[in-house]
């Protein structure tokens, strides 16, 4: 079947997010009651894949889960979003990543994450042939071995590649950043990558080597900073001012939206605006928007 929706492959993490809404995150540790609870599909690449399909693309999620009950919930969740799971493996005897997320009344969150166990690193089973029809590849830093093979194949096929430069070991980010065209960091991720260098200097470093044509840092409720290869100027794109309800996953959704924008051939400035709007809606609603809602939001803000 021919379809005009571009395929975006999202490789990396999927996490069972157990989300508790609380008045405030208790400090010091004590026993308290949550006002609400729900179980969400989370994880950078998985959230990004959901954003891709809701915003009008087709998404494939490539990654691993364990043989536990959290895995069944994650698979059902991704399937219900019509995400292609050809490149998702369930590893018998392994445990899926899971996290406890506490969201306070200001929409700020505390996360305790468990990265899973026994998931392995071997990427040899990944369906790389699918990249023949992909229009963008997004990776997060949680499965570097998988990212290596997918990014190499994407580069061979001249497909745009995006890294979610989220908090990780410095050596992992130093290794992954030069392999992608677009490296988009969170504030802690950029600090890890630049070993504490000032954000502008760390961004300049990112576009000075390898395949990287653009590097950016998203900064929550502050503007996004970005730089193009060959330029010295740091550019700045404002955020959309909203009342945050739950900022969990805003960055993941930003990345999914950005990868889709690249797959659609959007200009850089417009792509960052589009992605910021997607992140803002996620923070405002605690849920990922669909394309018509996003377009409407963009029109309101520019009108
Ligand atoms: N409180 C907020 N108000 C408006 N936009 C937000 C808010 N929080 C996040 N966003 C949007 O989502 C993007 C990513 O959020 P950020 O917090 O930087 O990432 P992460 O979730 O990875 O920490 C921001 O650049 C911004 O565009
Ligand atoms: Mg993030």
mmCIF file of C-alpha atoms and ligand atoms in Angstrom:
data_model
loop_
_atom_site.group_PDB
_atom_site.id
_atom_site.type_symbol
_atom_site.label_atom_id
_atom_site.label_comp_id
_atom_site.label_asym_id
_atom_site.label_seq_id
_atom_site.Cartn_x
_atom_site.Cartn_y
_atom_site.Cartn_z
ATOM 1 C CA UNK A 1 0.000 0.000 0.000
ATOM 2 C CA UNK A 2 1.329 3.426 -0.953
ATOM 3 C CA UNK A 3 0.918 6.183 1.560
ATOM 4 C CA UNK A 4 2.253 9.707 1.699
ATOM 5 C CA UNK A 5 2.908 9.587 5.435
ATOM 6 C CA UNK A 6 6.678 9.564 5.970
ATOM 7 C CA UNK A 7 8.145 6.722 8.030
ATOM 8 C CA UNK A 8 10.305 7.712 11.011
ATOM 9 C CA UNK A 9 12.273 5.034 12.857
ATOM 10 C CA UNK A 10 12.720 5.734 16.593
ATOM 11 C CA UNK A 11 15.361 3.617 18.310
ATOM 12 C CA UNK A 12 16.085 3.350 22.010
ATOM 13 C CA UNK A 13 14.199 3.344 25.224
ATOM 14 C CA UNK A 14 10.680 2.297 26.175
ATOM 15 C CA UNK A 15 9.704 2.513 29.832
ATOM 16 C CA UNK A 16 6.621 1.665 31.875
ATOM 17 C CA UNK A 17 6.010 5.012 33.593
ATOM 18 C CA UNK A 18 4.021 4.664 36.800
ATOM 19 C CA UNK A 19 2.820 8.228 37.264
ATOM 20 C CA UNK A 20 1.599 9.556 40.629
ATOM 21 C CA UNK A 21 0.053 13.020 40.908
ATOM 22 C CA UNK A 22 0.962 14.577 44.241
ATOM 23 C CA UNK A 23 0.682 18.006 45.874
ATOM 24 C CA UNK A 24 4.375 18.112 46.396
ATOM 25 C CA UNK A 25 7.231 15.675 46.175
ATOM 26 C CA UNK A 26 7.707 14.648 49.836
ATOM 27 C CA UNK A 27 10.905 15.798 51.419
ATOM 28 C CA UNK A 28 12.334 14.256 53.532
ATOM 29 C CA UNK A 29 11.108 10.793 52.431
ATOM 30 C CA UNK A 30 7.816 9.927 54.120
ATOM 31 C CA UNK A 31 4.527 8.179 53.447
ATOM 32 C CA UNK A 32 1.904 10.209 51.594
ATOM 33 C CA UNK A 33 -1.135 9.801 49.335
ATOM 34 C CA UNK A 34 -1.216 10.368 45.599
ATOM 35 C CA UNK A 35 -4.215 12.264 44.142
ATOM 36 C CA UNK A 36 -4.171 10.193 40.972
ATOM 37 C CA UNK A 37 -2.243 7.375 39.353
ATOM 38 C CA UNK A 38 -1.826 6.083 35.832
ATOM 39 C CA UNK A 39 0.468 3.813 33.875
ATOM 40 C CA UNK A 40 1.894 5.307 30.677
ATOM 41 C CA UNK A 41 4.145 4.243 27.871
ATOM 42 C CA UNK A 42 7.254 6.341 28.415
ATOM 43 C CA UNK A 43 10.882 6.380 27.379
ATOM 44 C CA UNK A 44 12.472 8.820 24.976
ATOM 45 C CA UNK A 45 12.287 6.922 21.698
ATOM 46 C CA UNK A 46 8.874 5.405 22.466
ATOM 47 C CA UNK A 47 7.333 8.775 23.341
ATOM 48 C CA UNK A 48 8.893 10.198 20.215
ATOM 49 C CA UNK A 49 7.358 7.398 18.112
ATOM 50 C CA UNK A 50 3.914 8.159 19.554
ATOM 51 C CA UNK A 51 4.440 11.843 18.725
ATOM 52 C CA UNK A 52 5.365 10.933 15.144
ATOM 53 C CA UNK A 53 2.161 8.965 14.519
ATOM 54 C CA UNK A 54 -0.100 11.500 16.248
ATOM 55 C CA UNK A 55 1.475 14.356 14.323
ATOM 56 C CA UNK A 56 0.851 12.720 10.986
ATOM 57 C CA UNK A 57 3.761 10.396 10.236
ATOM 58 C CA UNK A 58 4.239 6.647 10.432
ATOM 59 C CA UNK A 59 6.518 5.429 13.197
ATOM 60 C CA UNK A 60 8.503 2.299 13.864
ATOM 61 C CA UNK A 61 9.905 1.659 17.326
ATOM 62 C CA UNK A 62 13.173 -0.271 17.506
ATOM 63 C CA UNK A 63 14.186 -1.506 20.944
ATOM 64 C CA UNK A 64 13.956 -4.219 23.591
ATOM 65 C CA UNK A 65 11.689 -5.085 26.454
ATOM 66 C CA UNK A 66 11.807 -7.902 28.991
ATOM 67 C CA UNK A 67 9.631 -10.955 29.475
ATOM 68 C CA UNK A 68 7.608 -9.377 32.277
ATOM 69 C CA UNK A 69 4.101 -7.961 32.649
ATOM 70 C CA UNK A 70 5.332 -4.397 32.134
ATOM 71 C CA UNK A 71 6.447 -5.503 28.657
ATOM 72 C CA UNK A 72 2.925 -6.646 27.739
ATOM 73 C CA UNK A 73 1.547 -3.242 28.726
ATOM 74 C CA UNK A 74 4.230 -1.474 26.704
ATOM 75 C CA UNK A 75 3.623 -3.599 23.605
ATOM 76 C CA UNK A 76 -0.151 -3.059 23.826
ATOM 77 C CA UNK A 77 0.363 0.666 24.343
ATOM 78 C CA UNK A 78 2.602 1.072 21.310
ATOM 79 C CA UNK A 79 0.387 -1.155 19.186
ATOM 80 C CA UNK A 80 -2.684 0.894 20.045
ATOM 81 C CA UNK A 81 -0.858 3.925 18.602
ATOM 82 C CA UNK A 82 -0.342 1.938 15.369
ATOM 83 C CA UNK A 83 3.415 1.922 15.739
ATOM 84 C CA UNK A 84 5.311 -0.653 13.681
ATOM 85 C CA UNK A 85 6.974 -3.113 16.073
ATOM 86 C CA UNK A 86 8.952 -5.219 13.590
ATOM 87 C CA UNK A 87 12.121 -3.910 15.268
ATOM 88 C CA UNK A 88 10.987 -4.461 18.839
ATOM 89 C CA UNK A 89 12.121 -7.561 20.663
ATOM 90 C CA UNK A 90 10.865 -9.176 23.794
ATOM 91 C CA UNK A 91 13.771 -10.844 25.602
ATOM 92 C CA UNK A 92 12.696 -13.843 27.691
ATOM 93 C CA UNK A 93 13.948 -13.686 31.257
ATOM 94 C CA UNK A 94 14.871 -9.988 30.989
ATOM 95 C CA UNK A 95 13.187 -7.148 32.863
ATOM 96 C CA UNK A 96 11.735 -4.070 31.184
ATOM 97 C CA UNK A 97 12.709 -0.535 32.103
ATOM 98 C CA UNK A 98 10.262 0.995 34.571
ATOM 99 C CA UNK A 99 10.019 4.257 36.447
ATOM 100 C CA UNK A 100 8.119 5.947 39.227
ATOM 101 C CA UNK A 101 7.159 9.489 38.231
ATOM 102 C CA UNK A 102 5.915 11.958 40.841
ATOM 103 C CA UNK A 103 4.240 15.009 39.308
ATOM 104 C CA UNK A 104 3.577 17.925 41.656
ATOM 105 C CA UNK A 105 0.898 20.618 41.439
ATOM 106 C CA UNK A 106 3.167 22.857 39.355
ATOM 107 C CA UNK A 107 3.644 20.128 36.762
ATOM 108 C CA UNK A 108 7.241 19.571 37.826
ATOM 109 C CA UNK A 109 8.302 15.983 38.222
ATOM 110 C CA UNK A 110 10.681 13.735 40.118
ATOM 111 C CA UNK A 111 11.590 10.497 38.330
ATOM 112 C CA UNK A 112 13.112 7.335 39.725
ATOM 113 C CA UNK A 113 14.093 5.179 36.787
ATOM 114 C CA UNK A 114 15.166 1.536 36.564
ATOM 115 C CA UNK A 115 16.893 0.747 33.282
ATOM 116 C CA UNK A 116 15.860 -2.908 33.167
ATOM 117 C CA UNK A 117 17.988 -6.018 33.351
ATOM 118 C CA UNK A 118 19.216 -8.662 30.908
ATOM 119 C CA UNK A 119 18.085 -6.780 27.796
ATOM 120 C CA UNK A 120 21.403 -7.401 26.047
ATOM 121 C CA UNK A 121 23.143 -5.157 23.563
ATOM 122 C CA UNK A 122 23.237 -7.207 20.329
ATOM 123 C CA UNK A 123 21.706 -5.219 17.449
ATOM 124 C CA UNK A 124 22.243 -7.886 14.737
ATOM 125 C CA UNK A 125 18.523 -8.706 14.486
ATOM 126 C CA UNK A 126 17.406 -5.151 13.714
ATOM 127 C CA UNK A 127 15.394 -4.937 10.457
ATOM 128 C CA UNK A 128 17.793 -2.482 8.790
ATOM 129 C CA UNK A 129 16.157 -3.136 5.403
ATOM 130 C CA UNK A 130 13.175 -1.092 6.622
ATOM 131 C CA UNK A 131 15.340 1.998 6.311
ATOM 132 C CA UNK A 132 14.877 1.735 2.535
ATOM 133 C CA UNK A 133 11.550 3.485 3.019
ATOM 134 C CA UNK A 134 12.359 5.572 6.114
ATOM 135 C CA UNK A 135 12.560 9.359 5.874
ATOM 136 C CA UNK A 136 14.255 9.978 9.244
ATOM 137 C CA UNK A 137 15.889 8.066 12.099
ATOM 138 C CA UNK A 138 15.823 9.200 15.731
ATOM 139 C CA UNK A 139 17.983 7.600 18.427
ATOM 140 C CA UNK A 140 18.295 8.138 22.150
ATOM 141 C CA UNK A 141 21.447 7.214 24.100
ATOM 142 C CA UNK A 142 19.998 4.151 25.890
ATOM 143 C CA UNK A 143 21.012 1.545 23.280
ATOM 144 C CA UNK A 144 24.255 2.742 21.705
ATOM 145 C CA UNK A 145 24.971 -0.558 19.908
ATOM 146 C CA UNK A 146 21.597 -0.364 18.190
ATOM 147 C CA UNK A 147 22.110 3.319 17.407
ATOM 148 C CA UNK A 148 25.479 2.610 15.772
ATOM 149 C CA UNK A 149 24.100 0.194 13.181
ATOM 150 C CA UNK A 150 20.924 2.168 12.495
ATOM 151 C CA UNK A 151 22.779 5.476 12.120
ATOM 152 C CA UNK A 152 25.419 3.955 9.880
ATOM 153 C CA UNK A 153 22.784 2.473 7.591
ATOM 154 C CA UNK A 154 20.820 5.751 7.611
ATOM 155 C CA UNK A 155 23.920 7.711 6.620
ATOM 156 C CA UNK A 156 24.561 5.277 3.738
ATOM 157 C CA UNK A 157 21.027 5.892 2.543
ATOM 158 C CA UNK A 158 21.294 9.672 3.070
ATOM 159 C CA UNK A 159 18.425 9.753 5.589
ATOM 160 C CA UNK A 160 18.313 12.582 8.177
ATOM 161 C CA UNK A 161 19.318 11.434 11.656
ATOM 162 C CA UNK A 162 18.481 12.951 15.038
ATOM 163 C CA UNK A 163 19.906 12.297 18.510
ATOM 164 C CA UNK A 164 18.034 12.924 21.723
ATOM 165 C CA UNK A 165 21.081 14.102 23.670
ATOM 166 C CA UNK A 166 19.611 13.332 27.057
ATOM 167 C CA UNK A 167 21.485 12.883 30.320
ATOM 168 C CA UNK A 168 24.004 10.012 29.956
ATOM 169 C CA UNK A 169 27.631 9.169 30.359
ATOM 170 C CA UNK A 170 29.889 11.711 28.673
ATOM 171 C CA UNK A 171 31.661 9.035 26.631
ATOM 172 C CA UNK A 172 28.373 7.803 25.145
ATOM 173 C CA UNK A 173 27.379 11.271 24.010
ATOM 174 C CA UNK A 174 30.866 11.994 22.640
ATOM 175 C CA UNK A 175 30.511 8.823 20.593
ATOM 176 C CA UNK A 176 26.930 9.352 19.359
ATOM 177 C CA UNK A 177 26.822 13.092 18.599
ATOM 178 C CA UNK A 178 29.204 13.034 15.580
ATOM 179 C CA UNK A 179 27.148 10.194 14.074
ATOM 180 C CA UNK A 180 23.981 12.293 13.650
ATOM 181 C CA UNK A 181 23.034 15.291 11.541
ATOM 182 C CA UNK A 182 20.930 16.904 14.246
ATOM 183 C CA UNK A 183 21.952 16.666 17.909
ATOM 184 C CA UNK A 184 19.310 18.061 20.255
ATOM 185 C CA UNK A 185 20.282 18.049 23.907
ATOM 186 C CA UNK A 186 18.475 18.631 27.174
ATOM 187 C CA UNK A 187 20.294 20.912 29.633
ATOM 188 C CA UNK A 188 21.736 18.013 31.692
ATOM 189 C CA UNK A 189 22.581 16.120 28.486
ATOM 190 C CA UNK A 190 24.528 19.080 27.107
ATOM 191 C CA UNK A 191 26.358 19.431 30.424
ATOM 192 C CA UNK A 192 27.331 15.752 30.218
ATOM 193 C CA UNK A 193 28.426 16.091 26.591
ATOM 194 C CA UNK A 194 30.458 19.251 27.192
ATOM 195 C CA UNK A 195 31.886 18.059 30.525
ATOM 196 C CA UNK A 196 30.497 21.185 32.155
ATOM 197 C CA UNK A 197 31.395 23.672 29.367
ATOM 198 C CA UNK A 198 29.045 26.658 28.890
ATOM 199 C CA UNK A 199 26.088 25.740 26.649
ATOM 200 C CA UNK A 200 27.200 27.920 23.677
ATOM 201 C CA UNK A 201 30.655 26.370 23.735
ATOM 202 C CA UNK A 202 29.305 22.830 24.007
ATOM 203 C CA UNK A 203 26.948 23.494 21.061
ATOM 204 C CA UNK A 204 29.843 24.885 18.989
ATOM 205 C CA UNK A 205 31.842 21.766 19.759
ATOM 206 C CA UNK A 206 28.958 19.542 18.625
ATOM 207 C CA UNK A 207 28.778 21.104 15.145
ATOM 208 C CA UNK A 208 32.537 21.083 14.705
ATOM 209 C CA UNK A 209 32.929 17.371 13.995
ATOM 210 C CA UNK A 210 31.434 14.345 12.282
ATOM 211 C CA UNK A 211 28.098 14.469 10.478
ATOM 212 C CA UNK A 212 26.512 17.077 12.762
ATOM 213 C CA UNK A 213 24.932 19.978 10.865
ATOM 214 C CA UNK A 214 22.906 21.468 13.693
ATOM 215 C CA UNK A 215 23.062 21.257 17.479
ATOM 216 C CA UNK A 216 20.429 22.543 19.881
ATOM 217 C CA UNK A 217 19.572 22.560 23.540
ATOM 218 C CA UNK A 218 15.993 22.604 24.824
ATOM 219 C CA UNK A 219 15.668 24.342 28.165
ATOM 220 C CA UNK A 220 12.180 23.612 29.491
ATOM 221 C CA UNK A 221 10.325 26.911 29.966
ATOM 222 C CA UNK A 222 13.249 28.871 28.484
ATOM 223 C CA UNK A 223 14.020 29.472 24.800
ATOM 224 C CA UNK A 224 15.770 26.857 22.663
ATOM 225 C CA UNK A 225 19.358 27.635 21.634
ATOM 226 C CA UNK A 226 20.781 26.242 18.401
ATOM 227 C CA UNK A 227 23.654 26.590 15.997
ATOM 228 C CA UNK A 228 24.328 25.561 12.412
ATOM 229 C CA UNK A 229 27.605 24.062 11.259
ATOM 230 C CA UNK A 230 29.936 26.682 9.823
ATOM 231 C CA UNK A 231 28.354 29.525 11.798
ATOM 232 C CA UNK A 232 29.441 31.040 15.084
ATOM 233 C CA UNK A 233 26.143 32.686 16.023
ATOM 234 C CA UNK A 234 23.935 30.968 18.567
ATOM 235 C CA UNK A 235 20.323 31.310 17.441
ATOM 236 C CA UNK A 236 17.398 31.425 19.788
ATOM 237 C CA UNK A 237 13.807 30.248 19.279
ATOM 238 C CA UNK A 238 11.275 31.280 21.946
ATOM 239 C CA UNK A 239 9.046 28.749 23.670
ATOM 240 C CA UNK A 240 5.257 28.958 23.687
ATOM 241 C CA UNK A 241 4.025 30.242 27.004
ATOM 242 C CA UNK A 242 1.539 27.806 28.551
ATOM 243 C CA UNK A 243 0.444 26.728 32.026
ATOM 244 C CA UNK A 244 2.276 23.437 32.573
ATOM 245 C CA UNK A 245 0.283 20.537 33.976
ATOM 246 C CA UNK A 246 2.862 17.781 33.534
ATOM 247 C CA UNK A 247 6.187 18.360 31.812
ATOM 248 C CA UNK A 248 7.041 14.629 31.659
ATOM 249 C CA UNK A 249 7.969 13.662 28.113
ATOM 250 C CA UNK A 250 7.980 17.224 26.710
ATOM 251 C CA UNK A 251 11.512 16.725 25.448
ATOM 252 C CA UNK A 252 10.720 13.304 23.972
ATOM 253 C CA UNK A 253 7.774 14.775 22.080
ATOM 254 C CA UNK A 254 9.935 17.695 20.908
ATOM 255 C CA UNK A 255 12.381 15.166 19.429
ATOM 256 C CA UNK A 256 9.676 13.085 17.741
ATOM 257 C CA UNK A 257 8.166 16.227 16.234
ATOM 258 C CA UNK A 258 11.577 17.374 15.057
ATOM 259 C CA UNK A 259 12.386 14.031 13.408
ATOM 260 C CA UNK A 260 9.016 14.167 11.625
ATOM 261 C CA UNK A 261 9.713 17.746 10.534
ATOM 262 C CA UNK A 262 13.011 16.599 9.010
ATOM 263 C CA UNK A 263 11.208 13.680 7.330
ATOM 264 C CA UNK A 264 8.770 16.190 5.838
ATOM 265 C CA UNK A 265 11.622 18.413 4.646
ATOM 266 C CA UNK A 266 10.725 21.385 6.844
ATOM 267 C CA UNK A 267 13.138 24.345 7.130
ATOM 268 C CA UNK A 268 15.176 24.429 10.349
ATOM 269 C CA UNK A 269 13.607 27.475 11.973
ATOM 270 C CA UNK A 270 10.097 26.270 11.235
ATOM 271 C CA UNK A 271 11.001 22.765 12.456
ATOM 272 C CA UNK A 272 12.151 24.085 15.825
ATOM 273 C CA UNK A 273 8.987 26.150 16.180
ATOM 274 C CA UNK A 274 6.862 23.124 15.247
ATOM 275 C CA UNK A 275 8.719 20.965 17.787
ATOM 276 C CA UNK A 276 8.462 23.617 20.523
ATOM 277 C CA UNK A 277 4.714 23.778 19.985
ATOM 278 C CA UNK A 278 4.493 19.982 20.304
ATOM 279 C CA UNK A 279 6.563 20.109 23.525
ATOM 280 C CA UNK A 280 4.464 22.953 24.924
ATOM 281 C CA UNK A 281 1.179 21.129 24.272
ATOM 282 C CA UNK A 282 2.552 18.039 25.932
ATOM 283 C CA UNK A 283 3.567 20.094 28.990
ATOM 284 C CA UNK A 284 0.208 21.907 29.035
ATOM 285 C CA UNK A 285 -1.995 18.814 28.701
ATOM 286 C CA UNK A 286 0.194 15.982 29.978
ATOM 287 C CA UNK A 287 -0.657 14.216 26.703
ATOM 288 C CA UNK A 288 0.727 14.235 23.179
ATOM 289 C CA UNK A 289 -1.247 16.346 20.695
ATOM 290 C CA UNK A 290 -2.498 15.317 17.248
ATOM 291 C CA UNK A 291 -1.579 17.320 14.162
ATOM 292 C CA UNK A 292 -4.778 19.377 13.741
ATOM 293 C CA UNK A 293 -4.552 20.580 17.338
ATOM 294 C CA UNK A 294 -0.908 21.523 16.854
ATOM 295 C CA UNK A 295 -1.644 23.440 13.640
ATOM 296 C CA UNK A 296 -4.451 25.269 15.403
ATOM 297 C CA UNK A 297 -2.139 26.159 18.307
ATOM 298 C CA UNK A 298 0.509 27.477 15.898
ATOM 299 C CA UNK A 299 -2.107 29.598 14.081
ATOM 300 C CA UNK A 300 -3.361 31.079 17.347
ATOM 301 C CA UNK A 301 0.123 32.070 18.388
ATOM 302 C CA UNK A 302 1.049 33.653 15.073
ATOM 303 C CA UNK A 303 -2.332 35.374 14.609
HETATM 304 N N1 LIG B 1 6.852 24.673 30.931
HETATM 305 C C1 LIG B 1 6.938 24.709 29.593
HETATM 306 N N2 LIG B 1 6.338 25.702 28.883
HETATM 307 C C2 LIG B 1 6.423 25.737 27.534
HETATM 308 N N3 LIG B 1 7.084 24.833 26.791
HETATM 309 C C3 LIG B 1 7.705 23.824 27.441
HETATM 310 C C4 LIG B 1 7.659 23.691 28.872
HETATM 311 N N4 LIG B 1 8.338 22.579 29.220
HETATM 312 C C5 LIG B 1 8.800 22.046 28.051
HETATM 313 N N5 LIG B 1 8.409 22.779 26.998
HETATM 314 C C6 LIG B 1 8.740 22.560 25.575
HETATM 315 O O1 LIG B 1 9.297 21.266 25.426
HETATM 316 C C7 LIG B 1 10.689 21.365 25.066
HETATM 317 C C8 LIG B 1 11.472 20.268 25.742
HETATM 318 O O2 LIG B 1 11.376 20.380 27.143
HETATM 319 P P1 LIG B 1 12.643 20.156 28.097
HETATM 320 O O3 LIG B 1 12.138 20.285 29.492
HETATM 321 O O4 LIG B 1 13.755 21.055 27.668
HETATM 322 O O5 LIG B 1 13.075 18.668 27.764
HETATM 323 P P2 LIG B 1 13.130 17.357 28.690
HETATM 324 O O6 LIG B 1 11.704 16.973 28.884
HETATM 325 O O7 LIG B 1 13.885 16.382 27.862
HETATM 326 O O8 LIG B 1 13.849 17.754 29.948
HETATM 327 C C9 LIG B 1 11.103 22.784 25.444
HETATM 328 O O9 LIG B 1 12.165 23.233 24.627
HETATM 329 C C10 LIG B 1 9.830 23.557 25.168
HETATM 330 O O10 LIG B 1 9.716 23.842 23.793
HETATM 331 MG MG1 LIG B 2 14.551 14.748 27.302
#
